[in-house]
Tab-separated table of C-alpha atoms and ligand atoms in Angstrom:
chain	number	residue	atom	x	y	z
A	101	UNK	CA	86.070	24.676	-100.098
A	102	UNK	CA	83.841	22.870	-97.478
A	103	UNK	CA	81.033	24.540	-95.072
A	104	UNK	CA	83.524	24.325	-92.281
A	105	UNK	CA	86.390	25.854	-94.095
A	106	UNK	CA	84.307	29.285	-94.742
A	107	UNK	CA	82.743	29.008	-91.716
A	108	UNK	CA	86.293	29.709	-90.304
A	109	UNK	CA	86.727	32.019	-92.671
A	110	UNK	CA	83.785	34.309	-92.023
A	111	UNK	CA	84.567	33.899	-88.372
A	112	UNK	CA	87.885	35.619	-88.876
A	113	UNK	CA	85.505	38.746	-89.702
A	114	UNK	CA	83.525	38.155	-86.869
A	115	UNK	CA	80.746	36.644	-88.775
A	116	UNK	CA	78.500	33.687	-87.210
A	117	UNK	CA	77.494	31.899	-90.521
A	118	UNK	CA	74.871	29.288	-88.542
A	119	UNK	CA	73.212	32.632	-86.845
A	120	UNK	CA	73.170	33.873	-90.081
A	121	UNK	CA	71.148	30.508	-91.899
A	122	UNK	CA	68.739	30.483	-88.532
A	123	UNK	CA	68.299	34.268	-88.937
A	124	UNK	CA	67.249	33.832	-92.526
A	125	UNK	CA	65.005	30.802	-92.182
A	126	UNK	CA	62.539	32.531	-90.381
A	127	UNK	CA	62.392	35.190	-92.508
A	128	UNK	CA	58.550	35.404	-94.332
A	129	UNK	CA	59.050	36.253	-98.055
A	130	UNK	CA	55.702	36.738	-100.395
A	131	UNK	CA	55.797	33.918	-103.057
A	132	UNK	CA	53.426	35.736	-105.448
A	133	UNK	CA	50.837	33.625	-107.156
A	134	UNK	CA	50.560	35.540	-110.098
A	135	UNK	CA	54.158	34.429	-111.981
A	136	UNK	CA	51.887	31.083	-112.720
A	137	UNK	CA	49.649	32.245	-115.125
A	138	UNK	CA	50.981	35.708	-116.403
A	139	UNK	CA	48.836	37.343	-114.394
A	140	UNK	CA	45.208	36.228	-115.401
A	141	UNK	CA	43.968	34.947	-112.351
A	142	UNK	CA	40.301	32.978	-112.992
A	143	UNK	CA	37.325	35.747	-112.573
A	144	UNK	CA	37.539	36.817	-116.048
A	145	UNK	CA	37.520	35.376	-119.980
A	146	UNK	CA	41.025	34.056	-120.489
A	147	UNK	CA	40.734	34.857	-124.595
A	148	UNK	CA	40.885	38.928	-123.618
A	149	UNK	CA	43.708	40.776	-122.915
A	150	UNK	CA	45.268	41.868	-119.719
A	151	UNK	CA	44.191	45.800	-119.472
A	152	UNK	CA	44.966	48.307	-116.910
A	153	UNK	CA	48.882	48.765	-117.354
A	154	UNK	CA	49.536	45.078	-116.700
A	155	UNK	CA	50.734	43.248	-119.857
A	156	UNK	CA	53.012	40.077	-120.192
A	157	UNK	CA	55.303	38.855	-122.908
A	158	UNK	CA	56.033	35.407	-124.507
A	159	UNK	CA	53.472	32.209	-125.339
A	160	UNK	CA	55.857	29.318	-123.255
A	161	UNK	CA	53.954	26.647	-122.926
A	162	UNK	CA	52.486	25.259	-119.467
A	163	UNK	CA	50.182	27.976	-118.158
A	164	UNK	CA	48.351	27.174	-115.518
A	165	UNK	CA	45.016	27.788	-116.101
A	166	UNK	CA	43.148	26.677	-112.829
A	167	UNK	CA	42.962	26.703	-109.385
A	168	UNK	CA	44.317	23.403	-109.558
A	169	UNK	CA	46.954	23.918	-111.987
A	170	UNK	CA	48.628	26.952	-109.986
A	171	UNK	CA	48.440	25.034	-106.855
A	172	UNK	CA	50.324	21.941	-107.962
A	173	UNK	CA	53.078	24.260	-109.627
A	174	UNK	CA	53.278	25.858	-106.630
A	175	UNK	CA	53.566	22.702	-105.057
A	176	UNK	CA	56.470	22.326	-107.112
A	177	UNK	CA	58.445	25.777	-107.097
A	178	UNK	CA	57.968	25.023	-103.090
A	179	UNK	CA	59.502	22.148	-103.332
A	180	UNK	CA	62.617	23.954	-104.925
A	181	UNK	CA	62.919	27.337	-102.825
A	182	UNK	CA	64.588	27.494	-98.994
A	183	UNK	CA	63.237	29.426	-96.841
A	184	UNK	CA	59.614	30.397	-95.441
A	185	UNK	CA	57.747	31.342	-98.270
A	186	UNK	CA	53.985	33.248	-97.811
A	187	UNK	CA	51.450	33.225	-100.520
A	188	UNK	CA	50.502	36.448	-102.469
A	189	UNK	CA	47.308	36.413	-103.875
A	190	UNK	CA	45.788	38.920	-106.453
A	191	UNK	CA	42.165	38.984	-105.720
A	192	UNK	CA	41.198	38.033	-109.368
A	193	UNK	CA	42.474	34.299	-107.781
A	194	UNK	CA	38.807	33.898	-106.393
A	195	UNK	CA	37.501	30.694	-106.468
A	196	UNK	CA	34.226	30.248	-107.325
A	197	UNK	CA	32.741	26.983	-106.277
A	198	UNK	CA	29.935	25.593	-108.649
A	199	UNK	CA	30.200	27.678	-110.973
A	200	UNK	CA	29.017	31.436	-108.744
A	201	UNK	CA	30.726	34.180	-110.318
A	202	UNK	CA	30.862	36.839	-108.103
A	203	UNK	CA	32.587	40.373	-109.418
A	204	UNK	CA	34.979	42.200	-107.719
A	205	UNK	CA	32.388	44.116	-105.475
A	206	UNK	CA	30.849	41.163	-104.153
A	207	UNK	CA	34.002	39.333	-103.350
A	208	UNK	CA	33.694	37.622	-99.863
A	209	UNK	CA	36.186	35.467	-97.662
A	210	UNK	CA	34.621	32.100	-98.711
A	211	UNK	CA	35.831	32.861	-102.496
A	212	UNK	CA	39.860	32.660	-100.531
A	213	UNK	CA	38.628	29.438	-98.941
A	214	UNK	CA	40.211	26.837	-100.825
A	215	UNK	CA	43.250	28.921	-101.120
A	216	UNK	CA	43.239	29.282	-96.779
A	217	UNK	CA	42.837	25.400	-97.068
A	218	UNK	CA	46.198	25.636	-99.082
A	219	UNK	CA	47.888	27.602	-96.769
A	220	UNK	CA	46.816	25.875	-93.605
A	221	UNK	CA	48.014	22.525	-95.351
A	222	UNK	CA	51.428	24.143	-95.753
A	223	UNK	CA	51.316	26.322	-92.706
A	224	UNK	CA	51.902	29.361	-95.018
A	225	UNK	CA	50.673	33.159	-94.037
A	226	UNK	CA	49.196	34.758	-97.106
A	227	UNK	CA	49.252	38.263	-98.598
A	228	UNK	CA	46.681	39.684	-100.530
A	229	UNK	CA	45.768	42.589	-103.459
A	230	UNK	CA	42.233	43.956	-104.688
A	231	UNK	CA	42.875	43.600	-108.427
A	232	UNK	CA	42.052	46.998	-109.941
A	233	UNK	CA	42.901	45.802	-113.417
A	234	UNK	CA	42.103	43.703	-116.037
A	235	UNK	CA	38.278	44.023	-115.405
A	236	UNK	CA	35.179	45.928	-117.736
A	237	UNK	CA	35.233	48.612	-115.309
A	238	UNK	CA	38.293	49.886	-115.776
A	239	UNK	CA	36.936	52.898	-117.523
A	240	UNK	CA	40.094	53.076	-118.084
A	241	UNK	CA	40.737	54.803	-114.520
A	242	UNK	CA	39.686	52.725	-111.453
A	243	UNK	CA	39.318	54.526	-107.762
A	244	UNK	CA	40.641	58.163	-109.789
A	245	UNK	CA	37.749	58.279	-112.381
A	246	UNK	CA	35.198	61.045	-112.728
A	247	UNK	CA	32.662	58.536	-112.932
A	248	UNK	CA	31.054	58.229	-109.764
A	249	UNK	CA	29.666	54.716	-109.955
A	250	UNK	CA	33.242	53.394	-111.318
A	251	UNK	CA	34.550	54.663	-108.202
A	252	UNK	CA	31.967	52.888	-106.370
A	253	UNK	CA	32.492	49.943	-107.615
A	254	UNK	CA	36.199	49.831	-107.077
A	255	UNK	CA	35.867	51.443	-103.568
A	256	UNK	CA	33.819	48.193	-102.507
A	257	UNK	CA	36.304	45.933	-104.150
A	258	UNK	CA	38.377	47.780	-102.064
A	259	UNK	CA	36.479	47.756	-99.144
A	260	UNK	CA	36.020	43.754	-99.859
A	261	UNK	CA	39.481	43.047	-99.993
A	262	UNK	CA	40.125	44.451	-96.027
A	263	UNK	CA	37.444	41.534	-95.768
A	264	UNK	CA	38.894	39.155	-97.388
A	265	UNK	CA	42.645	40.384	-95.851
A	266	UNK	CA	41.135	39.856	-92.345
A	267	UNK	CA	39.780	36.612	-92.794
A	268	UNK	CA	43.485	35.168	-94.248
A	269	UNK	CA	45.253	37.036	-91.305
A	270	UNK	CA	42.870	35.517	-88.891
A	271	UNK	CA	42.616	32.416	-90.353
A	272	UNK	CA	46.208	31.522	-91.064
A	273	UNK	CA	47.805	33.417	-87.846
A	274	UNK	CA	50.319	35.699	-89.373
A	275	UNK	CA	49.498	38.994	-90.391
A	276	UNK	CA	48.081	40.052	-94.137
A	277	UNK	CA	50.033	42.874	-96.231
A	278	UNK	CA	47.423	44.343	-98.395
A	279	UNK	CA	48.485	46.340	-101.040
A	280	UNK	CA	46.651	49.091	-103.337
A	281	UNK	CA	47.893	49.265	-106.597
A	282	UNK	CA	46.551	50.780	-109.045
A	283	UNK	CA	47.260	51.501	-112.916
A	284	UNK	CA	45.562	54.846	-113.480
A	285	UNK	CA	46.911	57.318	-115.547
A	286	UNK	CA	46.899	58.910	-119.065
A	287	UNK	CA	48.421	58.121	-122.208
A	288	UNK	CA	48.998	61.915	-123.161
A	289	UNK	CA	49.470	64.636	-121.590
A	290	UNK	CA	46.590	65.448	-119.404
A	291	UNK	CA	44.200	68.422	-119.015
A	292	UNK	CA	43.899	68.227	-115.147
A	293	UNK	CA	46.825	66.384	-113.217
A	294	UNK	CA	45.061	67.268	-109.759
A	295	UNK	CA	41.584	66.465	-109.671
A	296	UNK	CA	42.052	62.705	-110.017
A	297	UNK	CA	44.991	62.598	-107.783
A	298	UNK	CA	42.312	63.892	-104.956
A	299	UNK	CA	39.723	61.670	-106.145
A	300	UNK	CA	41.920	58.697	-105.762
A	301	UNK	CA	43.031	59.720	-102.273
A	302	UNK	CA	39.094	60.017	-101.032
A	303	UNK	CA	38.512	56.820	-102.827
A	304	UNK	CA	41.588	55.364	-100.673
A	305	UNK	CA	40.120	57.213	-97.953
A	306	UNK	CA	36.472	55.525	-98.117
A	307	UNK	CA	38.758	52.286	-98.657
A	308	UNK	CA	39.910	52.376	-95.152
A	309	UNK	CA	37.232	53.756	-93.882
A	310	UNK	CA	36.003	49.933	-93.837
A	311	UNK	CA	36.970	48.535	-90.239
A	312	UNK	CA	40.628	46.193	-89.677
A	313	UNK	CA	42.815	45.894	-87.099
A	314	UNK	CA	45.921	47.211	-88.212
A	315	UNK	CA	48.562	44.582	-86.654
A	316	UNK	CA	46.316	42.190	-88.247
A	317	UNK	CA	45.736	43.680	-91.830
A	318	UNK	CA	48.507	46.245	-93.495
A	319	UNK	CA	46.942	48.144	-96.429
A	320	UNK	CA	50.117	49.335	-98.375
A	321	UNK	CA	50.159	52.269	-101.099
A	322	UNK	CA	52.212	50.984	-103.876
A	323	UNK	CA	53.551	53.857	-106.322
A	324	UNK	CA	54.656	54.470	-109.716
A	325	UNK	CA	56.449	56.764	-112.407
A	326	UNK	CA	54.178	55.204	-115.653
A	327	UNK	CA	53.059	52.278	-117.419
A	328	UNK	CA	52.202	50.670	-120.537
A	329	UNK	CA	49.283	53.140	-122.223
A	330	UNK	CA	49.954	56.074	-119.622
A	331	UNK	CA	52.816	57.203	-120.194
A	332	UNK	CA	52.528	60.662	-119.770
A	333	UNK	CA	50.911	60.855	-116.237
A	334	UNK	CA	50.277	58.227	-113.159
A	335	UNK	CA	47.691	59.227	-110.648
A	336	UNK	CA	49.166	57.318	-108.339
A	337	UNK	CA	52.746	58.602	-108.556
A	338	UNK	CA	55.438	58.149	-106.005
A	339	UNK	CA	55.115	61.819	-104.484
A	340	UNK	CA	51.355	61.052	-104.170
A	341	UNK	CA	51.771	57.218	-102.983
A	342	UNK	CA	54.790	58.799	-100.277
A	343	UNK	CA	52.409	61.753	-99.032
A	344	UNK	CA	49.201	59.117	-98.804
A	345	UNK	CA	50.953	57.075	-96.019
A	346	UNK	CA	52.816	59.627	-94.730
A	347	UNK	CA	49.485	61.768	-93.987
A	348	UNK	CA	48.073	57.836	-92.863
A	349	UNK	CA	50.410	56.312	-90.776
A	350	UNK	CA	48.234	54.981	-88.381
A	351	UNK	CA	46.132	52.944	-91.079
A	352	UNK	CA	48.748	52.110	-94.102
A	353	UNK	CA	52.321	51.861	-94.982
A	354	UNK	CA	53.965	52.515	-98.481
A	355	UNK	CA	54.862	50.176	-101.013
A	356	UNK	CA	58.183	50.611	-102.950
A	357	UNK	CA	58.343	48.241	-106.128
A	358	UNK	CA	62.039	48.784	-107.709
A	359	UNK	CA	60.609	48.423	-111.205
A	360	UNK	CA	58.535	51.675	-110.393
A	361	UNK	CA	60.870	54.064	-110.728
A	362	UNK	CA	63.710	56.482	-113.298
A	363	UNK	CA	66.046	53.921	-114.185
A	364	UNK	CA	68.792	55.745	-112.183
A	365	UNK	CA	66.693	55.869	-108.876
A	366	UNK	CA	67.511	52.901	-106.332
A	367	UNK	CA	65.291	51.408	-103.978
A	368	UNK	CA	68.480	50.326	-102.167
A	369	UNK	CA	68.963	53.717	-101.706
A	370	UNK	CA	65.029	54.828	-100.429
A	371	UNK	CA	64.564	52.077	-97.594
A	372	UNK	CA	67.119	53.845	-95.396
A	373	UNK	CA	65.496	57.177	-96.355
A	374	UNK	CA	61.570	55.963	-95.480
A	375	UNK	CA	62.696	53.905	-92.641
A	376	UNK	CA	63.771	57.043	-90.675
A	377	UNK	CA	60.432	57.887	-90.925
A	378	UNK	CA	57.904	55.075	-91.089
A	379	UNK	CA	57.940	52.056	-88.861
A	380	UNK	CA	57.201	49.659	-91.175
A	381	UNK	CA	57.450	49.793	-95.423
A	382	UNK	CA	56.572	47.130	-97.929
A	383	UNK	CA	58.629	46.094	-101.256
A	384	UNK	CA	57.841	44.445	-104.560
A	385	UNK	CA	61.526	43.838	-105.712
A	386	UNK	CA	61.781	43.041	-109.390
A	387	UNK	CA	64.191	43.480	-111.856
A	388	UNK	CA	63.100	46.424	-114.339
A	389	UNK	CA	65.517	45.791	-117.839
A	390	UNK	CA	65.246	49.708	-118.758
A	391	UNK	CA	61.456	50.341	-117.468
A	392	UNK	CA	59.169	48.389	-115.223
A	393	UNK	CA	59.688	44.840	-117.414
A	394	UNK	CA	59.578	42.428	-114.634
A	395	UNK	CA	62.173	40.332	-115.179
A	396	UNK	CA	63.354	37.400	-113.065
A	397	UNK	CA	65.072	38.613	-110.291
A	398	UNK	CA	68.620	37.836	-110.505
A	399	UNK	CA	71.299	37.743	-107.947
A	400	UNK	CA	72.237	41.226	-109.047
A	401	UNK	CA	73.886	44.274	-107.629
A	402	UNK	CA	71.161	45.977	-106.773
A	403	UNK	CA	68.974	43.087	-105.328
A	404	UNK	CA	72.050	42.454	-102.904
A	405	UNK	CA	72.472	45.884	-102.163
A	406	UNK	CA	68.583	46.234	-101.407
A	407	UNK	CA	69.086	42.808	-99.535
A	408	UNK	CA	72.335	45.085	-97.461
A	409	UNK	CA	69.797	47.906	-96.371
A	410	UNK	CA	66.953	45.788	-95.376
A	411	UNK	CA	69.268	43.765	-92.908
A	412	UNK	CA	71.305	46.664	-91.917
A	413	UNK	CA	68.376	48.829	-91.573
A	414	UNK	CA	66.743	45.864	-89.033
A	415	UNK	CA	64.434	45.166	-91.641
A	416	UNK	CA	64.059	41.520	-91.042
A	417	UNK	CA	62.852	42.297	-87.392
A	418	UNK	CA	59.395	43.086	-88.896
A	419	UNK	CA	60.360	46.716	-90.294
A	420	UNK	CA	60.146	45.558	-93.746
A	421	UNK	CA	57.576	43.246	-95.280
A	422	UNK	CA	59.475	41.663	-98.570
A	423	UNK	CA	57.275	40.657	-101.584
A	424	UNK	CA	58.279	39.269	-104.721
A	425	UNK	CA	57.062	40.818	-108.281
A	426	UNK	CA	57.817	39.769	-111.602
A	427	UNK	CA	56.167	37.792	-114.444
A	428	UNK	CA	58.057	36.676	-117.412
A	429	UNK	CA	55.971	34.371	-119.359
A	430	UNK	CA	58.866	33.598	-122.347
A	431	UNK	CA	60.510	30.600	-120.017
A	432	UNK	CA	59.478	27.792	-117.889
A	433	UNK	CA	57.355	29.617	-115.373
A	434	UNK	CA	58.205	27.328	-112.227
A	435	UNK	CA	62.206	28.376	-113.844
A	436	UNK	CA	61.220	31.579	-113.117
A	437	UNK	CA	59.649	31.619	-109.735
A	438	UNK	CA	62.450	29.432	-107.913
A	439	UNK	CA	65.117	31.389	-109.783
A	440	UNK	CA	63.588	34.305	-108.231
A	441	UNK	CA	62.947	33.322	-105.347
A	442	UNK	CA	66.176	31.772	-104.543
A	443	UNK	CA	68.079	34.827	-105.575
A	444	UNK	CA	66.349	36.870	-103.090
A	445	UNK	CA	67.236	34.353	-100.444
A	446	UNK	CA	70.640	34.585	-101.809
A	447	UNK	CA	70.952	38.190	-101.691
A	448	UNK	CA	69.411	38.187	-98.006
A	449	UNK	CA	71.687	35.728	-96.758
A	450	UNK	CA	74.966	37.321	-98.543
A	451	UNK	CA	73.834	40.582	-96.887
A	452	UNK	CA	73.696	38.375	-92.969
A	453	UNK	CA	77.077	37.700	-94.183
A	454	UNK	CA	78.483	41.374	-94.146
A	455	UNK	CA	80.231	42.567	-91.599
A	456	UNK	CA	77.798	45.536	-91.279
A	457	UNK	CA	78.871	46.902	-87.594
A	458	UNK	CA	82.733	47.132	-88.740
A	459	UNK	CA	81.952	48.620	-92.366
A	460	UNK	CA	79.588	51.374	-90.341
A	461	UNK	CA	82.780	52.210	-87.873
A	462	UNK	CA	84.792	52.670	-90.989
A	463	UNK	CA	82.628	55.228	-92.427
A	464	UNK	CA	82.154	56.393	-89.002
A	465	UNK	CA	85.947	57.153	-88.730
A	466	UNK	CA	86.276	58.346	-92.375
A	467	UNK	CA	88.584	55.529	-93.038
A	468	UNK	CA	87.218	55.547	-96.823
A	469	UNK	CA	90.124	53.664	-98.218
A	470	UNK	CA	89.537	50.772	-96.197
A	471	UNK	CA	86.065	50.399	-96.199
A	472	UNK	CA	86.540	50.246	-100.281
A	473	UNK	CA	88.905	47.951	-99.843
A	474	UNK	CA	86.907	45.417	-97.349
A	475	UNK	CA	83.754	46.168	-98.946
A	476	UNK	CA	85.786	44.442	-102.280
A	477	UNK	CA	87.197	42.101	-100.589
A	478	UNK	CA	84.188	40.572	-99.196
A	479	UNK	CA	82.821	40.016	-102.805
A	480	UNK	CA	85.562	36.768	-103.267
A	481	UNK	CA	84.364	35.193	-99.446
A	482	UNK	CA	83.384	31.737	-100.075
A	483	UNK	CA	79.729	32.778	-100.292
A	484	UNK	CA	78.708	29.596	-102.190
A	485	UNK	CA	79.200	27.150	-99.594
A	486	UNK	CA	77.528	29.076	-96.885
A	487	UNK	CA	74.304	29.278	-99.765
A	488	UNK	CA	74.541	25.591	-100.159
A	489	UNK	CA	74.236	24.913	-96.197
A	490	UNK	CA	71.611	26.882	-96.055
A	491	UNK	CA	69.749	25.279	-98.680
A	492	UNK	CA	70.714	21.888	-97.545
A	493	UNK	CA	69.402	22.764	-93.699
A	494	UNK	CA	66.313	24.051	-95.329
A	495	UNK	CA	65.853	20.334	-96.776
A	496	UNK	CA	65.749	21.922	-100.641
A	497	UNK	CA	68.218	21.226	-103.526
A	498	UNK	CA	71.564	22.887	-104.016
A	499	UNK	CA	72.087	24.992	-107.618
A	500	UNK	CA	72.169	22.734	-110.109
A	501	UNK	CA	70.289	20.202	-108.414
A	502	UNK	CA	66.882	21.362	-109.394
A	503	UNK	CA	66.491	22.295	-112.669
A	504	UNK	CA	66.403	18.920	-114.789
A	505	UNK	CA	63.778	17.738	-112.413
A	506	UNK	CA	61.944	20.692	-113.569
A	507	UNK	CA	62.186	20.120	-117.015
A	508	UNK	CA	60.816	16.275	-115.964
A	509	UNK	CA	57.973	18.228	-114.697
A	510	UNK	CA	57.731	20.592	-118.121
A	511	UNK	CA	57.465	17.434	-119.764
A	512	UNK	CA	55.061	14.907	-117.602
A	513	UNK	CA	52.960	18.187	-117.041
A	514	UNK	CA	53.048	21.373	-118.105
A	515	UNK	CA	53.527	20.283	-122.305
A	516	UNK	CA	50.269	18.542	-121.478
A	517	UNK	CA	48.313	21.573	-121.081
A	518	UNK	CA	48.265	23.278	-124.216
B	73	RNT	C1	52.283	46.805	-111.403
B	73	RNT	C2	52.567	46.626	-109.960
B	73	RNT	C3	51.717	45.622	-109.254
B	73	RNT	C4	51.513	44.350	-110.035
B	73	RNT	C5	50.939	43.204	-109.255
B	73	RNT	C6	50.403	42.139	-110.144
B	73	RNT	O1	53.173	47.607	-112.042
B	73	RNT	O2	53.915	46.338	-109.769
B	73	RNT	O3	52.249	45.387	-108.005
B	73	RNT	O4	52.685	43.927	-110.654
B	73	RNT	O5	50.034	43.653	-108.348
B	74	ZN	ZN1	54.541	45.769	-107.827
């Protein structure tokens, strides 16, 4: 079937497929740096494992291993995604020209400057995250530890980061979504659950104390139910993350990564529920295989129906600032990122493609059988050719157009690097 046939076709449900391809185009997503180099970043020795509940899995060849590795495959998964991609960058992506370490307290904007110099060059916005893993001071708790000058230390990375976050939203135009993560927690079961819950709230607390401009700069509060080495007990757990930007509203928003929870709890399900609340949320989506693995998101149930309740919800108007997560290091990284990435866009633009007014009156009017029925039937539209529209107006290869050049690109330059 052509582009014009199921354009006819979703017009027959009332559905404008070109206002759904110009909705989506505009649409800023968070390309997140990090799937380029399983998540080392270039401020610490490469030959020491990633601590701090962030681990990665596989040896494929082709990491990148500089600044100028990462950008040129990100040249190339840009090359291969629709849509209007924004950087994410941990802050462990410093740059340090001529060799001046700086550590994560000392952090300042010129460290991001090559990386704004990207961005400008590709008129990308850019996100940002003060890295509170991976690092000596991890003690092994960050902004919750007992230790006073641990919590210092973090605090001003912290503090440095709202620096750095102001000089990319300034910079590059678009606002920066900031986003405090952190992996503290205990292994076993602890002997006091509340006393670093409220130290990592004041630390949060003297975080923001450090002057932004809140349409400018968007601290998040990302939560979670464990992670590798604490198991039994995450400071920063949802009820705690929730409460923090509840209590905050005027100075953060929370953070809902959908690899972060039970595996029978839906994110879908929780935007609706926060955004009759808080104005604005963040997301990491994912795909968690069992527990928080990070896989490749796929165009899955669940990422569609999480694509359904950001559209429906009038999350694309600016309620809801969508980031991507994952980091599988056991295929072809740039593989990963576009397949990603392109599911996500897939999943947004299937959900533009719902008839969501009419399957609301349904419900509305208890007509239960029907709305089953329509919801199923919409699963067989011709989805596919829409999807390849889009990603022909967006000047980027169709499915099955892109991955043998990749391969090219394994081979001319990423089986060079090892
Ligand atoms: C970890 C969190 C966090 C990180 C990134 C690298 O479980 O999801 O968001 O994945 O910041
Ligand atoms: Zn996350």
């Amino acid at each position: 079937m052509s582009y014009r046939d199921a354009k006819k076709k979703y017009a027959a449900l009332g559905i404008d497929t070109s206002a759904a391809i110009k909705t989506l185009k505009a649409v800023p997503v968070s390309l997140h740096c990090w799937q380029g180099d399983d998540v080392r970043g270039f401020d610490t020795d490469p030959s020491k494992p990633l601590t701090g509940g962030i681990q990665t899995t596989g040896n494929y060849p082709g990491r990148a291993r500089t600044p100028e590795e990462l950008m040129a495959d990100l040249d190339k998964v840009m090359s291969i995604i629709p849509g209007t991609p924004k950087m994410n960058l941990h802050a462990s992506y410093a740059i340090f020209e001529g060799k001046k370490w700086a550590d994560r307290d000392k952090l300042e904007p010129k460290h991001f400057k090559r990386w704004v110099e990207f961005c400008k060059e590709r008129k990308l916005g850019c996100d940002f995250n003060p890295t509170f893993f991976s690092h000596p001071k991890c003690d092994p708790l960050t902004l919750a530890s007992p230790n006073e000058d641990t919590r210092k230390f973090w605090i001003e990375h912290g503090k440095a980061s709202i620096r750095i976050s102001t000089y990319l939203a300034e910079e590059l135009g678009q606002p920066c979504v900031m986003n405090i993560w952190t992996g503290d927690g205990f292994k076993d079961v602890p002997g006091d659950r509340i006393g670093p819950r409220r130290r990592y709230r004041e630390s949060i607390d003297a975080i923001l104390s450090e002057p932004y401009d809140f349409r400018k700069v968007k601290p998040c509060i990302e939560s979670k139910v464990f992670g590798i080495g604490v198991e039994a007990y995450t400071v920063g757990s949802a009820e705690f993350a929730l409460s923090y930007a509840a209590f905050n509203r005027d100075k953060c928003i929370p953070l809902m990564d959908n690899g972060h929870y039970h595996p029978t709890e839906v994110v879908s399900d929780k935007i609706p529920a926060l955004l009759a609340f808080f104005d604005e949320i963040a997301l990491h989506i994912t795909r968690p295989i069992r527990w928080d693995s990070d896989h490749v998101v796929l165009f899955d149930d669940e990422t569609r129906e999480i694509a359904r309740e950001i559209v429906r919800c009038g999350g694309l108007e600016g309620r809801v600032n969508i980031a991507l997560d994952y980091f599988d290091a056991s295929i072809n990284r740039i593989s990963a990122w576009a397949t990603g990435y392109r599911n996500l866009q897939k999943a947004l633009l299937y959900a533009l493609l719902q008839p969501s007014e009419k399957l609301k009156e349904l419900q509305d009017n208890g007509e239960f059988s029907r709305l089953m029925v329509e919801q199923e039937n919409l699963k067989t539209m011709p989805f596919g050719d829409v999807w390849d529209e889009y990603c022909k107006s967006c000047g980027k290869p169709l499915d099955g157009e892109w991955f043998d050049d990749v391969m090219q690109y394994e081979a001319d330059v990423l089986r060079k690097r090892d």
